[in-house]
Short mmCIF file of C-alpha atoms and ligand atoms in Angstrom, two decimals:
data_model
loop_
_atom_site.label_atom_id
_atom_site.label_comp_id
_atom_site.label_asym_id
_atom_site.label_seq_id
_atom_site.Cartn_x
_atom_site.Cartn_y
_atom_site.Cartn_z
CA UNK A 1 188.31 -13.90 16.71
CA UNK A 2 184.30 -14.22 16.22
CA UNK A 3 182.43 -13.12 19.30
CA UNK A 4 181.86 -16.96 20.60
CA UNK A 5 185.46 -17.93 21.21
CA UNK A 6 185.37 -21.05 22.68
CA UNK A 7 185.23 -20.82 26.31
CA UNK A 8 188.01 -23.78 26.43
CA UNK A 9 190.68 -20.92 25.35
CA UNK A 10 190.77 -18.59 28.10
CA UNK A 11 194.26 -18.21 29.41
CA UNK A 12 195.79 -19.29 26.09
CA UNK A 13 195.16 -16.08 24.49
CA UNK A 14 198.70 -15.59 23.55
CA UNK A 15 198.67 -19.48 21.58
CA UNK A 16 195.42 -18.81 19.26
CA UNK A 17 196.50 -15.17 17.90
CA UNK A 18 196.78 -16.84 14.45
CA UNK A 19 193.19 -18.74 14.72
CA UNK A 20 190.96 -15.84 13.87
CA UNK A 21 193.58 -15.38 10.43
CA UNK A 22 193.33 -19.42 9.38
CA UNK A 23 189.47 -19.02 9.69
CA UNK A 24 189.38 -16.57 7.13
CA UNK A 25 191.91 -17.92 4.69
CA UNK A 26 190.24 -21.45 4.98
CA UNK A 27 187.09 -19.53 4.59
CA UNK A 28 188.52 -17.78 1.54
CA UNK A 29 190.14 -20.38 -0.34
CA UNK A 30 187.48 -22.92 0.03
CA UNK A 31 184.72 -20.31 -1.16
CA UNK A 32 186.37 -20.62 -4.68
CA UNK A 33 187.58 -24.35 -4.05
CA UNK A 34 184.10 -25.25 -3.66
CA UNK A 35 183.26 -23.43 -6.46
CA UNK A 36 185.54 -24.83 -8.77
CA UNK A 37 185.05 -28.47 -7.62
CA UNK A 38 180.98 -28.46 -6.99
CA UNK A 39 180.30 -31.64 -8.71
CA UNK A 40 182.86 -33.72 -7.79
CA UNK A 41 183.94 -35.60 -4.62
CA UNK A 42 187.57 -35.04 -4.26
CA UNK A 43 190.27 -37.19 -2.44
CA UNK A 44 193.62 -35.85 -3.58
CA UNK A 45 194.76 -33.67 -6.45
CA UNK A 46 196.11 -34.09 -9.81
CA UNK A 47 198.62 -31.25 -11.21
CA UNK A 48 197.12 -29.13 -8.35
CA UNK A 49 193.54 -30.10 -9.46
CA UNK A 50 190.53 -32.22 -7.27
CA UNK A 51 190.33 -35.68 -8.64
CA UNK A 52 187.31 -36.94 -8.44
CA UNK A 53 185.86 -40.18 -6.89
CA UNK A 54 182.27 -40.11 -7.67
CA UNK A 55 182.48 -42.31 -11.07
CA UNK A 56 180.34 -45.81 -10.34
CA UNK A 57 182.46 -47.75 -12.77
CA UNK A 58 185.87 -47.07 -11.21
CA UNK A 59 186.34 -50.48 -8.92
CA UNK A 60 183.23 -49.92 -6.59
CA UNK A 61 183.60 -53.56 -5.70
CA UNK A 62 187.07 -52.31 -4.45
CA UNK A 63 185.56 -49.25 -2.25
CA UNK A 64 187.11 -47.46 -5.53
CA UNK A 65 184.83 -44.58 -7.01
CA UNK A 66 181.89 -44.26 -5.63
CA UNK A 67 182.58 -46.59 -2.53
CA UNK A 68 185.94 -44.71 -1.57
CA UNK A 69 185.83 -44.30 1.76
CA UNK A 70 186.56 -40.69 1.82
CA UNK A 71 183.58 -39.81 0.06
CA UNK A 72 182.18 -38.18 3.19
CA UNK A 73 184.88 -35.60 3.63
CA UNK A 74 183.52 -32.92 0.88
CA UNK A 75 180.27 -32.90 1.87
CA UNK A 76 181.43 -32.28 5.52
CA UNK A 77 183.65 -29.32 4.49
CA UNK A 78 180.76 -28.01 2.98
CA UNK A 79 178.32 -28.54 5.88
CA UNK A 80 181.74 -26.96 7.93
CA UNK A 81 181.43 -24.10 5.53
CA UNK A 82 177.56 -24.02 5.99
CA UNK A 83 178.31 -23.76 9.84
CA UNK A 84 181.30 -21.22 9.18
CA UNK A 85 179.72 -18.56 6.97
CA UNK A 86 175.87 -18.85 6.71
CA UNK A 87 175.75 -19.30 3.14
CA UNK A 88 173.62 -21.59 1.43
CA UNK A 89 175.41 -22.26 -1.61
CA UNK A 90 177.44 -24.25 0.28
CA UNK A 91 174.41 -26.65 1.42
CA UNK A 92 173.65 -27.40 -2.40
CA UNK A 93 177.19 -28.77 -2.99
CA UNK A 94 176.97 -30.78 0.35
CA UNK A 95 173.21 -32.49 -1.21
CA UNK A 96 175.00 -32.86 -4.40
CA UNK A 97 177.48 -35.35 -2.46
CA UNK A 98 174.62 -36.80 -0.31
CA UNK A 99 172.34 -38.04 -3.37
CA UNK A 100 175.59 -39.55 -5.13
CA UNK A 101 176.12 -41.45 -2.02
CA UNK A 102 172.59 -43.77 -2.60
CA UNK A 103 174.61 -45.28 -5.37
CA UNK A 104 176.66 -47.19 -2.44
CA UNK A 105 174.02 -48.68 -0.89
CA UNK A 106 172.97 -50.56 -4.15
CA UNK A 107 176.89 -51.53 -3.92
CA UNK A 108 177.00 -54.01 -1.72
CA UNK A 109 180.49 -55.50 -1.94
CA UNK A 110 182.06 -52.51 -2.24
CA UNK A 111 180.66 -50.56 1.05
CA UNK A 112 183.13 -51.19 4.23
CA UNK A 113 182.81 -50.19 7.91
CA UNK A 114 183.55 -46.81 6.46
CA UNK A 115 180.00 -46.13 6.36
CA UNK A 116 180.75 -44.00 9.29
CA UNK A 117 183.26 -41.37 7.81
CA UNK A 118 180.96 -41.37 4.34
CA UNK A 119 177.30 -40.43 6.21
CA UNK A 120 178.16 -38.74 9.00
CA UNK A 121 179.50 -35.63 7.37
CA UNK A 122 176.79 -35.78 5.11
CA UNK A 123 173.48 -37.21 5.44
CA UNK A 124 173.81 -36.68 9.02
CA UNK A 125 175.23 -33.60 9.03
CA UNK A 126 172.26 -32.36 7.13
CA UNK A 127 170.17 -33.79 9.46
CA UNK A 128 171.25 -32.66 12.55
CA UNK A 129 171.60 -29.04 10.48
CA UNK A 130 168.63 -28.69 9.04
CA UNK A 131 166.39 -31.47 9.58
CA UNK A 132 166.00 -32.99 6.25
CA UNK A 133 164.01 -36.40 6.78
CA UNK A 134 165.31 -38.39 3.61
CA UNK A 135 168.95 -37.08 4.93
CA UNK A 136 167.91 -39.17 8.53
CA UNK A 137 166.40 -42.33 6.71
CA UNK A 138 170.48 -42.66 4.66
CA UNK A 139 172.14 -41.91 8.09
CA UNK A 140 170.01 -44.86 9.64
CA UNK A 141 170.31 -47.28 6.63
CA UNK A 142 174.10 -46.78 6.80
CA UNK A 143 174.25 -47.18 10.66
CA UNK A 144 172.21 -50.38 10.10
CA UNK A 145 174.56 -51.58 7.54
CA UNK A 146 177.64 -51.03 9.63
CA UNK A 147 175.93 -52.64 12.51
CA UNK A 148 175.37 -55.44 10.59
CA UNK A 149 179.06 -56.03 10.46
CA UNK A 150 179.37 -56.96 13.62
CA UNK A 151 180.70 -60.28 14.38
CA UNK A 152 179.41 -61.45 17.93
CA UNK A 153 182.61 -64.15 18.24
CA UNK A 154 184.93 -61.61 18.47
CA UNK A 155 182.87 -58.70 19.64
CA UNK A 156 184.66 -56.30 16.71
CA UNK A 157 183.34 -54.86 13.59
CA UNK A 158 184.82 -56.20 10.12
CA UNK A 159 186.33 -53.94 7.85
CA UNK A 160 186.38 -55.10 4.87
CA UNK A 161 184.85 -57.43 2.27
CA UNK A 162 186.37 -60.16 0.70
CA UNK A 163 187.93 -58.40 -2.46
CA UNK A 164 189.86 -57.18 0.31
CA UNK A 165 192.83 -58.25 1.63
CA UNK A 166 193.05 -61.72 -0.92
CA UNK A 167 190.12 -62.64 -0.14
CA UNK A 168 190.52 -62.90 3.73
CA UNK A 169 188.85 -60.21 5.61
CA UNK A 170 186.12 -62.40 7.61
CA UNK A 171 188.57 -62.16 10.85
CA UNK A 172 189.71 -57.99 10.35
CA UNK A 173 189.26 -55.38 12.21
CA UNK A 174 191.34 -51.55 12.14
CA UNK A 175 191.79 -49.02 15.15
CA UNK A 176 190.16 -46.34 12.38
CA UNK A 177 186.66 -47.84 12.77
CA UNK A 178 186.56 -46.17 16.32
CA UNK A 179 185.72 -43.01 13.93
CA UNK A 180 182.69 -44.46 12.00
CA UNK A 181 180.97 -46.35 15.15
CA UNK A 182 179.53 -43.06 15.86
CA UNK A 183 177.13 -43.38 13.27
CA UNK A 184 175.46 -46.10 15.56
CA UNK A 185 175.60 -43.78 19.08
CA UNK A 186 173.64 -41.28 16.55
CA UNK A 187 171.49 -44.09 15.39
CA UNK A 188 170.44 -45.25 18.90
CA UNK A 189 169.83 -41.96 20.32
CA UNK A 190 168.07 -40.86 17.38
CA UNK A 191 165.40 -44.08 17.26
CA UNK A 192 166.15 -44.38 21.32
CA UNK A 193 167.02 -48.31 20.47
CA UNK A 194 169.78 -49.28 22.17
CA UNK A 195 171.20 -51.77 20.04
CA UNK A 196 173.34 -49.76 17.95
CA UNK A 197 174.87 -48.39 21.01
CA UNK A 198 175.75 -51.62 22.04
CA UNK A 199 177.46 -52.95 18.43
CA UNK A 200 179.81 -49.96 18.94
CA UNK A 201 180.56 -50.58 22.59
CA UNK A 202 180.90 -54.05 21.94
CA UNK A 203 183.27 -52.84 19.16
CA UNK A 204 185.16 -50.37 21.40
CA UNK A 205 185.37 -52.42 24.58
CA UNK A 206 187.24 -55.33 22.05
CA UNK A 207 189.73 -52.47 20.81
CA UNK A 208 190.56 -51.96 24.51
CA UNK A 209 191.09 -55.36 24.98
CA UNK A 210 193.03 -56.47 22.05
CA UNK A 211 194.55 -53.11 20.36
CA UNK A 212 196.11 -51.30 22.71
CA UNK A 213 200.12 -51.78 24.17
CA UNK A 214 200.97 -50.75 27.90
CA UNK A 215 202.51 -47.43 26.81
CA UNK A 216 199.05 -46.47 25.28
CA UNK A 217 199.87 -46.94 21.52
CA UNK A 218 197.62 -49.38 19.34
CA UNK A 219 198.00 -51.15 16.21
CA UNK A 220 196.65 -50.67 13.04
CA UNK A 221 194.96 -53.94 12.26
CA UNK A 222 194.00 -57.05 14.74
CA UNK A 223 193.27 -60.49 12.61
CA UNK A 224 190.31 -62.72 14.87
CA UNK A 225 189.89 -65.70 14.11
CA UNK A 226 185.88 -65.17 12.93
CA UNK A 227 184.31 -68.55 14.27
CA UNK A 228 186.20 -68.66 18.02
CA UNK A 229 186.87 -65.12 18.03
CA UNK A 230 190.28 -65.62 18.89
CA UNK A 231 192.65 -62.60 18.65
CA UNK A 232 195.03 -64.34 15.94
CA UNK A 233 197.70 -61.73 14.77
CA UNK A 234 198.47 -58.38 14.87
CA UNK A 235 199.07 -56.44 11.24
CA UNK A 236 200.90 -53.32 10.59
CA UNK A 237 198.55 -51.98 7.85
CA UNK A 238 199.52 -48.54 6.67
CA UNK A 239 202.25 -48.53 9.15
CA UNK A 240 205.41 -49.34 9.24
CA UNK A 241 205.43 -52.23 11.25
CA UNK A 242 202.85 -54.53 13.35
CA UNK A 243 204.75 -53.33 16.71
CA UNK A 244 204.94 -49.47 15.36
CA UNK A 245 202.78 -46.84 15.92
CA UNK A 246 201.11 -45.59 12.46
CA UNK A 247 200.72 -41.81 13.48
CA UNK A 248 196.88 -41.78 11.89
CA UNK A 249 195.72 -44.66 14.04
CA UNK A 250 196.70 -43.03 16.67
CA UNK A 251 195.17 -39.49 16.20
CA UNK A 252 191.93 -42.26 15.19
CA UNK A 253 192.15 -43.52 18.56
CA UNK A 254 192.29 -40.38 20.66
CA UNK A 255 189.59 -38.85 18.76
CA UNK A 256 187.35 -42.06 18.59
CA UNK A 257 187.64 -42.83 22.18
CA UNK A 258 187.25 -39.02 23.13
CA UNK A 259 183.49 -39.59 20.96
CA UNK A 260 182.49 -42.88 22.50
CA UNK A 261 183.04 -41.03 25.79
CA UNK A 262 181.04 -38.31 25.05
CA UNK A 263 178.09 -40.02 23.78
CA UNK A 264 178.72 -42.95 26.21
CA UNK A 265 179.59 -41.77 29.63
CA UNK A 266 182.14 -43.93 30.19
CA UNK A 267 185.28 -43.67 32.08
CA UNK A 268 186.93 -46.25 30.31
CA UNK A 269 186.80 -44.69 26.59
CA UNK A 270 187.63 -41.53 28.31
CA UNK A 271 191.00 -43.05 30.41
CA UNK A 272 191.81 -44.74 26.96
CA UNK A 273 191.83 -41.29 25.29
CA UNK A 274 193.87 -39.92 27.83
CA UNK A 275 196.49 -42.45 27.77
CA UNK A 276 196.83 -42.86 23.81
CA UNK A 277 196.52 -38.72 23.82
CA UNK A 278 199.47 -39.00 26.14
CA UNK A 279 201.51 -41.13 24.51
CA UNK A 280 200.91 -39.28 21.22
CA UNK A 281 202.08 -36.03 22.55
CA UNK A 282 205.41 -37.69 24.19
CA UNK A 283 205.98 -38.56 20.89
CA UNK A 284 205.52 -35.15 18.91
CA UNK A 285 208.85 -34.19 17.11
CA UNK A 286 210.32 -30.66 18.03
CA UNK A 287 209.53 -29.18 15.08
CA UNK A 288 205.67 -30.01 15.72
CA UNK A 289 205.73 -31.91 12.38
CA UNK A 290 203.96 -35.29 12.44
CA UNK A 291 205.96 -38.39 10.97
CA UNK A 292 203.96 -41.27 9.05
CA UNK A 293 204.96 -43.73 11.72
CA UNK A 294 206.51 -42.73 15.40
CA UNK A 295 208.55 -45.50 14.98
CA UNK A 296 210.03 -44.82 10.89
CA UNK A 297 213.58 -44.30 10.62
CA UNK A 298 215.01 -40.74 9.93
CA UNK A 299 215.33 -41.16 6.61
CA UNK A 300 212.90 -41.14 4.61
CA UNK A 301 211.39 -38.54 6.61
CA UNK A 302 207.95 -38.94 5.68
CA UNK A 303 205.35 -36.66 7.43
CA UNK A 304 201.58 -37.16 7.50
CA UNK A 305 199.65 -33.72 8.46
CA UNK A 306 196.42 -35.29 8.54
CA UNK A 307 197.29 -37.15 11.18
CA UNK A 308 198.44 -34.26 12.94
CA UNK A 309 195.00 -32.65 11.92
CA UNK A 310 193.34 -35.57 13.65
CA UNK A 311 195.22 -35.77 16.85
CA UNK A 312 194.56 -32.05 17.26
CA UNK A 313 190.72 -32.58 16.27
CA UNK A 314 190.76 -35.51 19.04
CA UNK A 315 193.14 -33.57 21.83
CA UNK A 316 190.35 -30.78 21.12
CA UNK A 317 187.49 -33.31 22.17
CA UNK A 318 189.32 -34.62 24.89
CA UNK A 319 189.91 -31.58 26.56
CA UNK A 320 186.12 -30.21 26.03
CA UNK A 321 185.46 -33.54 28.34
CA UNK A 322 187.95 -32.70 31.14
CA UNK A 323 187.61 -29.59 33.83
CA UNK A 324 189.77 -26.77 32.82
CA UNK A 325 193.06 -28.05 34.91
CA UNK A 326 193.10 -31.18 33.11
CA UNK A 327 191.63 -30.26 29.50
CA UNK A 328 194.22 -27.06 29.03
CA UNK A 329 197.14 -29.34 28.58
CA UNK A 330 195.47 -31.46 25.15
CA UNK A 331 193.90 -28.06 24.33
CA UNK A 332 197.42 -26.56 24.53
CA UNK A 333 199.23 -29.53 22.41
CA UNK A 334 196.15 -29.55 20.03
CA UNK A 335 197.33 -25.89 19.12
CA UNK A 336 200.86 -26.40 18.43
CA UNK A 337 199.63 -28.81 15.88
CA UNK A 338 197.51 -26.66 14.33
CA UNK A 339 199.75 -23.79 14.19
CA UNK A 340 202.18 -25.90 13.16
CA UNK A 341 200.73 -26.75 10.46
CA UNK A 342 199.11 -23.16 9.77
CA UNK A 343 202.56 -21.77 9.18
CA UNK A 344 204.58 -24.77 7.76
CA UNK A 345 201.81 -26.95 5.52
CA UNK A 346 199.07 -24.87 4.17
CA UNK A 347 199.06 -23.96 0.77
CA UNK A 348 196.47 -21.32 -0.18
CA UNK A 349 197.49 -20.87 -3.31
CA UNK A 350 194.92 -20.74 -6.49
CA UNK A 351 197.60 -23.38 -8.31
CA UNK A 352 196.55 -26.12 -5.69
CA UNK A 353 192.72 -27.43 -5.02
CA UNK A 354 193.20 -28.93 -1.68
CA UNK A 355 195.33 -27.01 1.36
CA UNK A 356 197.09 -29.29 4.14
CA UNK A 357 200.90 -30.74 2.05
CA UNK A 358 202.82 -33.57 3.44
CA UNK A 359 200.27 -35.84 3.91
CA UNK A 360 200.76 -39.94 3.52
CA UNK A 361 197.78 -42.58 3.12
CA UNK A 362 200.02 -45.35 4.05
CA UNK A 363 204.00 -45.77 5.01
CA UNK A 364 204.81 -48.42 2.88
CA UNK A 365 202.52 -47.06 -0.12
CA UNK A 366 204.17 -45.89 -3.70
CA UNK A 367 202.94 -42.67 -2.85
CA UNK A 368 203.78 -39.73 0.24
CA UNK A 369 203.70 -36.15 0.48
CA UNK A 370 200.39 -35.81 -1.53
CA UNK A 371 196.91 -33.69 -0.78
CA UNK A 372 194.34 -35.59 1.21
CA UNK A 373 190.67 -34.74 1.47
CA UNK A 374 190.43 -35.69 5.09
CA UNK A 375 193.54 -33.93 6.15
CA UNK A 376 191.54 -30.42 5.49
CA UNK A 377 188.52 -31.62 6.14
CA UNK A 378 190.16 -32.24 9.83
CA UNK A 379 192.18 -29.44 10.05
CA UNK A 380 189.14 -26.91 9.23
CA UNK A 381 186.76 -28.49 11.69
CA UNK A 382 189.69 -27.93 14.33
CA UNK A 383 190.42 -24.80 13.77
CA UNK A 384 186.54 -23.74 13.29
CA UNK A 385 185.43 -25.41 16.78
CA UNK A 386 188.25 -23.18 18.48
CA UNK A 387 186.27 -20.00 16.69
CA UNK A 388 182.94 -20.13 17.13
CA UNK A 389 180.14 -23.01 18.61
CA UNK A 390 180.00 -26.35 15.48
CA UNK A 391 177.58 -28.82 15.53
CA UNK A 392 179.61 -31.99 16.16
CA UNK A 393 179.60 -34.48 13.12
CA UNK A 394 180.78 -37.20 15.16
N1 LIG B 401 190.83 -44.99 7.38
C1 LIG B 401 191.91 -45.22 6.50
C2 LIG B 401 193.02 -44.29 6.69
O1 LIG B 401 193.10 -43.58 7.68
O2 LIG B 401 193.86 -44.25 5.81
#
């Protein structure tokens, strides 16, 4: 363990014993990772390979290529690696992502709410690392885009364009853009303007409202009707069902409502956390392996580690905002998954690019089981925060 282990983990001594050993092999196998993949921005892998999503051709008025919205992820595990290890190779493979980026913002249809999840772990990462002014001025022209999304009927943020969803998106919103309305909290208490601040409450108070079931699950996607504002329908998006629980949404919840606590104050976002935290952790399998969807049927058993990954990240940032009686239990749960998935998923093997397996973009998708940027993007800046003092990217 590095001298600064998180103050959060006294008394668990005997659950982190594997932490200090993850650091290093994530440290390890992304030092040649990063290496071998400067250049690109990865979201899966290909015969063990990085893909790579930075070609402008490829469907940007889709969010494809350069639009993806997981573009974010490998500059953040480099500014994680940055934060990790000193080294500043690291920061010329994050800028490398952050200058491809300015493509998007001459790609109108094709940039999402997921403005969040592309600039925070990269423009504003390097801002709030080392500084950069150009890196602040993309961090606040994406936070005004995605504030510009709002729709003041319905008080919720749209999520997509209209090459989305056949052509009608006007009314959507999803439980994941909890995660990118921190870009406006940065936004407002970086110009001290409060507007932004007040999009994403807006935003977050409607997802309180209108997402969330009494036993503190949510739903993936809520249809509005865009002129009255009108909570139409409820869809079950990657999910397996409208009334299921897609696992991801809810680690997105926890850890988004945890973040809009934090920079808010707010009891609410924080009881919300609690509750969805809760209901997340009644639901954990014995074997500490995460399913797709809590409510999929046993077979096929699909799993979806970077939604464990993200839970644990949230439980993490729950617990940092309770007293030590109330934050140990989340911090406690937020290990298992991480060990869990320490001695079960990892693969840190020079055959395979990315490290977290078993990881599913979407229940009813044609593919499961595959690499996911985000997934080790999330599981790193776990199991990093529990070893030594991060800058937050969120
Ligand atoms: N934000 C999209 C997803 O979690 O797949």
């Amino acid at each position: 363990m590095r001298k600064e282990r998180s103050r959060m983990l006294a008394g668990l001594e005997q659950d982190c014993v594997w932490l200090e050993e993850a650091r290093q092999k994530l440290i390890e196998k992304m030092e040649w990772v990063s290496r071998a993949s400067a250049g690109k921005i990865p979201y899966t892998t290909v015969n063990g390979r990085h893909d790579d999503r930075s070609d402008n051709s490829a469907d940007w008025d889709m969010g494809n290529g350069i639009n993806w919205w997981t573009n974010g992820f490998w500059g953040g595990i480099q500014w994680l690696m940055v934060q990790a290890t000193g080294d500043e190779r690291y920061v010329t493979i994050a800028r490398e992502t952050e200058v491809k980026l300015d493509r998007c913002f001459e790609l109108y249809e094709g940039l999402h709410h997921d403005t969040g999840f592309m600039w925070l772990p990269t423009a504003v990462a390097d801002y709030r690392l080392t500084g950069d002014p150009l890196s602040r001025r993309r961090g606040l022209h994406a936070a005004n885009l995605l504030a510009g999304r709002v729709n003041i009927n319905g008080g919720y943020i749209r999520a997509w364009n209209e090459s989305f969803f056949g052509g009608n998106a006007a009314g959507l919103a999803i439980i994941d853009c909890m995660m990118n309305i921190p870009l406006l909290y940065w936004a407002s208490e970086e110009l001290n303007d409060p507007r932004y601040r007040s999009v994403a409450m807006f935003h977050a108070d409607t997802v309180l409202r209108t997402f969330f079931r009494p036993d503190g699950s949510c739903s993936h996607i809520v249809e509005f009707d865009p002129v009255t504002g009108q909570k139409v329908r409820v869809h079950g998006g990657q999910g397996l069902r409208e009334d299921s629980s897609w696992t991801r949404g809810q680690g997105w919840a926890i850890y988004g409502f945890a973040v809009s606590a934090r920079h808010t104050g707010e009891a609410r976002y924080l009881q919300a956390a609690r509750k969805t935290a809760d209901y997340f952790i009644s639901r954990i399998p014995e074997s500490g392996l995460i399913p797709a969807d809590f409510e999929q049927p046993e077979v096929p058993a699909w799993e979806d580690c970077a939604a464990a990954a993200i839970a644990a990240s949230g439980l993490i940032e729950l617990a940092e905002q309770l007293d030590e009686k109330e934050g140990k239990p989340y911090l406690r749960q937020a290990l298992r998954l991480l060990k869990t998935l320490y001695v079960y998923r990892c693969n840190w093997s020079r055959e395979e690019d990315c490290i977290l397996e078993n990881c599913t973009a979407a229940y009813h998708g044609k593919e499961h089981h595959i690499h996911m940027i985000y997934g080790d993007y999330f599981f790193m800046e776990a199991v990093f925060r529990l070893c030594q003092p991060m800058v937050s990217m969120w």
